[in-house]
mmCIF file of C-alpha atoms in Angstrom:
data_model
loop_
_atom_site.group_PDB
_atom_site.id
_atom_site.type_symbol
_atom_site.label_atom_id
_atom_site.label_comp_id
_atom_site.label_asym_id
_atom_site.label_seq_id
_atom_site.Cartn_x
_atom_site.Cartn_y
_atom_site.Cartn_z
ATOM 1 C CA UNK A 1 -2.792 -16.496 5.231
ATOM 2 C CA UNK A 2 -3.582 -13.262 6.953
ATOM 3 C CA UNK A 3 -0.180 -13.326 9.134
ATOM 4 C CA UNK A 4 1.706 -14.236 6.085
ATOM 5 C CA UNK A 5 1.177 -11.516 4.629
ATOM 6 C CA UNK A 6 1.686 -9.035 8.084
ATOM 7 C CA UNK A 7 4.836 -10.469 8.269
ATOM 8 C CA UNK A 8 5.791 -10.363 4.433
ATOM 9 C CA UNK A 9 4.302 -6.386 4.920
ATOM 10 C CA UNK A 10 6.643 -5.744 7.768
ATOM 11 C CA UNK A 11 9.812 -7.436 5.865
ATOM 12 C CA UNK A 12 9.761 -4.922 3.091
ATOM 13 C CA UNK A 13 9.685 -2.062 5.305
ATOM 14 C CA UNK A 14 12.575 -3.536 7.647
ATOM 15 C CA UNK A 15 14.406 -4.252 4.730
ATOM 16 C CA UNK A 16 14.215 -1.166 3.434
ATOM 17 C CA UNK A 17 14.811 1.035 7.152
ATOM 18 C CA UNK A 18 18.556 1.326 6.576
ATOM 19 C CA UNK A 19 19.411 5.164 6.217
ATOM 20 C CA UNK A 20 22.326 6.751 5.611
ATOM 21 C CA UNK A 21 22.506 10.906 6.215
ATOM 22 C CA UNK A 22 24.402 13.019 3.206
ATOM 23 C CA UNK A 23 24.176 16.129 1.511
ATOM 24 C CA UNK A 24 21.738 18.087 2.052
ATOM 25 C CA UNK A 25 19.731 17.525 5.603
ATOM 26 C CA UNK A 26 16.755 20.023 5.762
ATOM 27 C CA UNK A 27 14.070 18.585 3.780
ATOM 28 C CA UNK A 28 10.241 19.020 3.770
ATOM 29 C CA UNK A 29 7.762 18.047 1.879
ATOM 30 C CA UNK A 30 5.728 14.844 0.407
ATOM 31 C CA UNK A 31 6.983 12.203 -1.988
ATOM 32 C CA UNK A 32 5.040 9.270 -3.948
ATOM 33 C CA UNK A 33 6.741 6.709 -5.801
ATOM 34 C CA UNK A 34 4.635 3.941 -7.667
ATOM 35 C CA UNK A 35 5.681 0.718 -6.807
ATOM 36 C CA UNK A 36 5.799 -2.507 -9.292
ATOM 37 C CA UNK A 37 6.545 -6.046 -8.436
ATOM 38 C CA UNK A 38 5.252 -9.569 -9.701
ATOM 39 C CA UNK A 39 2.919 -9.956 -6.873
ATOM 40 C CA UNK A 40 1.635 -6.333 -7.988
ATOM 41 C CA UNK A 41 -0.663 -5.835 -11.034
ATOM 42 C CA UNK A 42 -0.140 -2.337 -12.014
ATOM 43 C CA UNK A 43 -3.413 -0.453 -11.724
ATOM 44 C CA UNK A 44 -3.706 3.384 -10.779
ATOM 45 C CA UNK A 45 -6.617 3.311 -8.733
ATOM 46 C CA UNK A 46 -4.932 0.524 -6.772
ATOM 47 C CA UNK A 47 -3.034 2.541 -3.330
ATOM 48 C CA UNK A 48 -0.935 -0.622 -2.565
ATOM 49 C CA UNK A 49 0.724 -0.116 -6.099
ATOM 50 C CA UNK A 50 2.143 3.548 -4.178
ATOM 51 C CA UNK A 51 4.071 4.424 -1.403
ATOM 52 C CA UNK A 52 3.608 7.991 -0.024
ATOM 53 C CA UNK A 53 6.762 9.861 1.699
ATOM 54 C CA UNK A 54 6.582 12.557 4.281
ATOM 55 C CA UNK A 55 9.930 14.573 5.617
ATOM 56 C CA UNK A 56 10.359 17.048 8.147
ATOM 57 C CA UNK A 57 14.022 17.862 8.842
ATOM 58 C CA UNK A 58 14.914 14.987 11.086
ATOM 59 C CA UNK A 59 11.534 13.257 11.162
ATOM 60 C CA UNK A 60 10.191 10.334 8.927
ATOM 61 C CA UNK A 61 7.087 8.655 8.187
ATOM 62 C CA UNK A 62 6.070 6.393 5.301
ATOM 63 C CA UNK A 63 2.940 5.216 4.656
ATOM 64 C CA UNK A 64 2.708 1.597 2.523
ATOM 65 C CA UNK A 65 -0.458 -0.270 1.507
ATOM 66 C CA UNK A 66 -0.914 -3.999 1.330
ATOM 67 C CA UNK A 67 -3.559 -6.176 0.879
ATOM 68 C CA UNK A 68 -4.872 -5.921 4.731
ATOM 69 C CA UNK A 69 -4.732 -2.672 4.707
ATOM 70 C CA UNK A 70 -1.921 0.670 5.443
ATOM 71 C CA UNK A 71 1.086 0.338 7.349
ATOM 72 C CA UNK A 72 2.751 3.319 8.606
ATOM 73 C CA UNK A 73 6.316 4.373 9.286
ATOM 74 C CA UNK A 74 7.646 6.812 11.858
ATOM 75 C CA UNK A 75 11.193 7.655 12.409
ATOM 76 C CA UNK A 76 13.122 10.028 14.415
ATOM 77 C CA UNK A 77 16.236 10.311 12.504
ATOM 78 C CA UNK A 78 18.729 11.870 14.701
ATOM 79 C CA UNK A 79 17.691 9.429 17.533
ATOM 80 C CA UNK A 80 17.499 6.026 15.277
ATOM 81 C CA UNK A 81 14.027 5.617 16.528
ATOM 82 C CA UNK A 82 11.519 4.037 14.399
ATOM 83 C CA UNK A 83 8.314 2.782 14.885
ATOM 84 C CA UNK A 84 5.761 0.540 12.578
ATOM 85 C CA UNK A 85 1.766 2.034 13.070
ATOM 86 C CA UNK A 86 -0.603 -0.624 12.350
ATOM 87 C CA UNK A 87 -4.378 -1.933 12.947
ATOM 88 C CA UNK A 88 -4.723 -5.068 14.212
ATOM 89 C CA UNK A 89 -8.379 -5.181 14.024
ATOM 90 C CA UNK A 90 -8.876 -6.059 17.586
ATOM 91 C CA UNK A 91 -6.221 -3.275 18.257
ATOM 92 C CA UNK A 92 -3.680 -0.599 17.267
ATOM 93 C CA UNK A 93 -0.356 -1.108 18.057
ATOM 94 C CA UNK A 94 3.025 0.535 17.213
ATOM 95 C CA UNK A 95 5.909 -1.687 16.769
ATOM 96 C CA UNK A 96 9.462 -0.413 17.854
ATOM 97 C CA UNK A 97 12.131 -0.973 15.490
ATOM 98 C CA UNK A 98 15.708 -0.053 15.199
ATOM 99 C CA UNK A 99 16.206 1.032 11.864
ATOM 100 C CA UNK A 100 19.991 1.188 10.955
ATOM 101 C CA UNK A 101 20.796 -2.414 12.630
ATOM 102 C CA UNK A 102 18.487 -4.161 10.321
ATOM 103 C CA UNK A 103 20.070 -4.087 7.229
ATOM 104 C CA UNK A 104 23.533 -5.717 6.438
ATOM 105 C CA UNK A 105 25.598 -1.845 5.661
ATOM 106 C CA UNK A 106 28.410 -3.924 3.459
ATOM 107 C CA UNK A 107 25.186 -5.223 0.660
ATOM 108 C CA UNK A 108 25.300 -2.392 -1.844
ATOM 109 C CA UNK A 109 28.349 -1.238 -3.346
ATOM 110 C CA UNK A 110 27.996 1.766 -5.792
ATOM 111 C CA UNK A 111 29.440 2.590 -9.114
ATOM 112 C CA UNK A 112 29.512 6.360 -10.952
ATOM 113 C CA UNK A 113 27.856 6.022 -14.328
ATOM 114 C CA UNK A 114 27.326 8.539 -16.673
ATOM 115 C CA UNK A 115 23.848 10.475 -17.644
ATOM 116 C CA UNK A 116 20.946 12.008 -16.129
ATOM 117 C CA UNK A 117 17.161 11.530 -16.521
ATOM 118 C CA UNK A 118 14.186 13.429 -14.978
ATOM 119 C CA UNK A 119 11.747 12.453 -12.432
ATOM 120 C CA UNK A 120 8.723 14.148 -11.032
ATOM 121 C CA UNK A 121 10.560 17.910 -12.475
ATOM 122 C CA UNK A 122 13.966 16.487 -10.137
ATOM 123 C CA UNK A 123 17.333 15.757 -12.242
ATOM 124 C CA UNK A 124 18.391 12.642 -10.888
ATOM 125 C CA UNK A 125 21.959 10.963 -11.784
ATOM 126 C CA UNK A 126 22.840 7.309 -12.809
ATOM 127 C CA UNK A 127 24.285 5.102 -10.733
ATOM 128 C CA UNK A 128 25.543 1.484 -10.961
ATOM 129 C CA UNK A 129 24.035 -0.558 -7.829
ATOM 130 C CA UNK A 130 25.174 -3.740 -7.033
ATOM 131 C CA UNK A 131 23.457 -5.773 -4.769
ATOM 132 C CA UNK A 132 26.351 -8.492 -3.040
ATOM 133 C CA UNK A 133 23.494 -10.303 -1.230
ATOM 134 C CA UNK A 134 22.506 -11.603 -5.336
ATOM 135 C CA UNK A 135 25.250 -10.430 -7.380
ATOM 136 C CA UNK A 136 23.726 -8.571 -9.745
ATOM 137 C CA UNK A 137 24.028 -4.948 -10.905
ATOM 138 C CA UNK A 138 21.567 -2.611 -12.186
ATOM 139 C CA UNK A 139 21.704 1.180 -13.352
ATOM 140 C CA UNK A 140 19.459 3.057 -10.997
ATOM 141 C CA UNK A 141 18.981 6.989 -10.712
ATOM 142 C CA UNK A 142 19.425 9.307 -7.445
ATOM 143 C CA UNK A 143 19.261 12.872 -6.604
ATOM 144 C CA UNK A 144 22.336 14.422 -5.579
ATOM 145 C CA UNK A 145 20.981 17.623 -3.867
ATOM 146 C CA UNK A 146 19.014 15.503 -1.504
ATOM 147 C CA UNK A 147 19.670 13.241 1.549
ATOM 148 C CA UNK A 148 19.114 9.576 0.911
ATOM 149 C CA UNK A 149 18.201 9.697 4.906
ATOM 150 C CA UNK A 150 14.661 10.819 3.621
ATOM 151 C CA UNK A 151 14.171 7.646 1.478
ATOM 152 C CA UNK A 152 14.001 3.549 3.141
ATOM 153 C CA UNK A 153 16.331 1.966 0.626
ATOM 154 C CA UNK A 154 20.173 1.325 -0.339
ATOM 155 C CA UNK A 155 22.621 2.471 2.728
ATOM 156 C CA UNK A 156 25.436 4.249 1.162
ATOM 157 C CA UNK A 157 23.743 5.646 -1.999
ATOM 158 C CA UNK A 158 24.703 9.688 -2.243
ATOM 159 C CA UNK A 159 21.722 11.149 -2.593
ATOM 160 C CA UNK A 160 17.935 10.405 -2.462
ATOM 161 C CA UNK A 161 17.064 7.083 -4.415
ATOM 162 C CA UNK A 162 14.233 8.159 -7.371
ATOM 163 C CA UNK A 163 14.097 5.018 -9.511
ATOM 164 C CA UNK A 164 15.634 2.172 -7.526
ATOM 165 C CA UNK A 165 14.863 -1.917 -7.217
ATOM 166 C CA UNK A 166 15.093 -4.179 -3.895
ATOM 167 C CA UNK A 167 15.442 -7.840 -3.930
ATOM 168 C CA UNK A 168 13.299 -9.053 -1.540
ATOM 169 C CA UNK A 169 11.369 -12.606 -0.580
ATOM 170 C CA UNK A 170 12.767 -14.340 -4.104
ATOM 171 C CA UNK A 171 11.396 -11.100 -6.209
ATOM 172 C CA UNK A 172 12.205 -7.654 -7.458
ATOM 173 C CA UNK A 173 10.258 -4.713 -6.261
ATOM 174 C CA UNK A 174 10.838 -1.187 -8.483
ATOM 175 C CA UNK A 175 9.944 2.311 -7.173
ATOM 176 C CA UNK A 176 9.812 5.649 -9.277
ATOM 177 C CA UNK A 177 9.065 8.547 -7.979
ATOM 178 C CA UNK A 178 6.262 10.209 -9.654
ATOM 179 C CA UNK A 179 5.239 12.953 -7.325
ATOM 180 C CA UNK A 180 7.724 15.750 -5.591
ATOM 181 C CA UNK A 181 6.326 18.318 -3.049
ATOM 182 C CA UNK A 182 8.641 20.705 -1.518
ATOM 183 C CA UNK A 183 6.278 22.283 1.445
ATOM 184 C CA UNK A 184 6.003 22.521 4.800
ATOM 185 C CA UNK A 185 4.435 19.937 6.811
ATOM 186 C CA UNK A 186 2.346 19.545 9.982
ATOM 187 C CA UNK A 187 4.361 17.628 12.586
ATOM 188 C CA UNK A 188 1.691 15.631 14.089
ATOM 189 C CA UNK A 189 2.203 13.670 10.729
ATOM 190 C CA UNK A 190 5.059 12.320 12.572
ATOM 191 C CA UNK A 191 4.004 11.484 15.913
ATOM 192 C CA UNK A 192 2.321 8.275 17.552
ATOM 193 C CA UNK A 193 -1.696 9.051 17.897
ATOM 194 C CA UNK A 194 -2.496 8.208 21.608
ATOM 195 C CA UNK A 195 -4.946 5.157 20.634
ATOM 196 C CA UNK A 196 -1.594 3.127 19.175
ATOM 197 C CA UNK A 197 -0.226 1.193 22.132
ATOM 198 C CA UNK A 198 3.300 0.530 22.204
ATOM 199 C CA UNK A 199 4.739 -3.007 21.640
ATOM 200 C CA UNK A 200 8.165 -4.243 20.667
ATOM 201 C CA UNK A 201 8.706 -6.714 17.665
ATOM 202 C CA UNK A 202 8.595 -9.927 19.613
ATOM 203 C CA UNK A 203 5.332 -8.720 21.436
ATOM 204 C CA UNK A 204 3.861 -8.208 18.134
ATOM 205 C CA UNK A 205 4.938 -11.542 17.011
ATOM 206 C CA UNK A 206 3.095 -13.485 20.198
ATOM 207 C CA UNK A 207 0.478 -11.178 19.491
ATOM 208 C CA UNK A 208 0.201 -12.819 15.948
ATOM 209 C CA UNK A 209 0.778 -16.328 17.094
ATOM 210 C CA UNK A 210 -2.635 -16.023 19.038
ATOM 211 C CA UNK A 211 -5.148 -15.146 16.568
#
């Protein structure tokens, strides 16, 4: 049970590392968008319901909660180099990843539709996203000003996703963003703390294959 769900944890963040750099590209500040989902039940005190955003130029870092605990994301954009922070219990490892290979770039294909709405004080646009992989289309909202290279989700979209869906392991998951901070940040939020030890994907798959 317990490595089902490390491995379903690490699929929606792989999923969801394929980033595409537009507008603008010097960003800092914190994000938080509230995450729903059928294996969710919504519940504000709950942290795996939210997933918290940090940006720093050309630096990364998400941090997700799941039901064994946080899961963090660190990316140096420029450089496509990613890596996945996590607790094994009997150690602390950080899983290399490359980002921008995971994710087929052909799945989305984008539509303009009219209207705006707000979110967290930002005025984000409409947009008609279909996903190929399902073919289905849905009206989700982006802001324009910002780089969707400081968000996990939908290569191609022009501008930072606020309100967006991903199909992922037979179910949608929604995120809104419900918090925007533009402020400056410290950049050892970004870096990997010297008691991680560096492992690739498949080491971290033997490594769950022996517990």
């Amino acid at each position: 049970m317990k490595r089902g769900i490390l491995f379903f944890g690490i699929t929606l963040i792989l999923l969801s590392c394929s980033l595409q750099q537009t507008v603008s590209e010097h960003f800092e500040g914190k994000l938080i968008y509230s995450i729903e989902s059928p294996g969710n039940i919504p519940d504000e005190k709950d942290s795996i319901n939210y997933q918290v955003v940090y940006a720093k130029d050309s630096m990364l870092r998400i941090d997700s909660y799941t039901p064994i605990g946080k899961q963090i994301y660190i990316k140096h954009i420029p450089k496509n180099r990613a890596y996945i922070l996590m607790d094994l219990g009997m150690q602390k490892v950080a899983i290399q990843t490359i980002p921008d290979t995971l994710e087929d770039s052909n799945r989305y294909i984008f539509e303009k539709k009219s209207g705006k709405k707000n979110f967290a004080g930002i005025k984000a646009k409409n947009i008609k996203v279909t996903d190929t992989h399902i073919d289905t289309t849905i009206i989700m909202n982006y802001a324009p000003e910002i780089s969707s290279k400081y968000s996990t989700a939908l290569k191609g979209i022009p501008g930072l996703p606020v309100k967006y869906s991903i199909y992922s392991n037979d179910m949608w998951i929604s995120y809104r963003l419900i918090t925007f901070e533009e402020r400056p940040l410290n950049i050892d939020l970004f870096g990997i703390p010297s008691d991680h030890k560096i492992i690739t994907l498949d080491e971290f798959i033997e490594l769950l294959q022996e517990q």
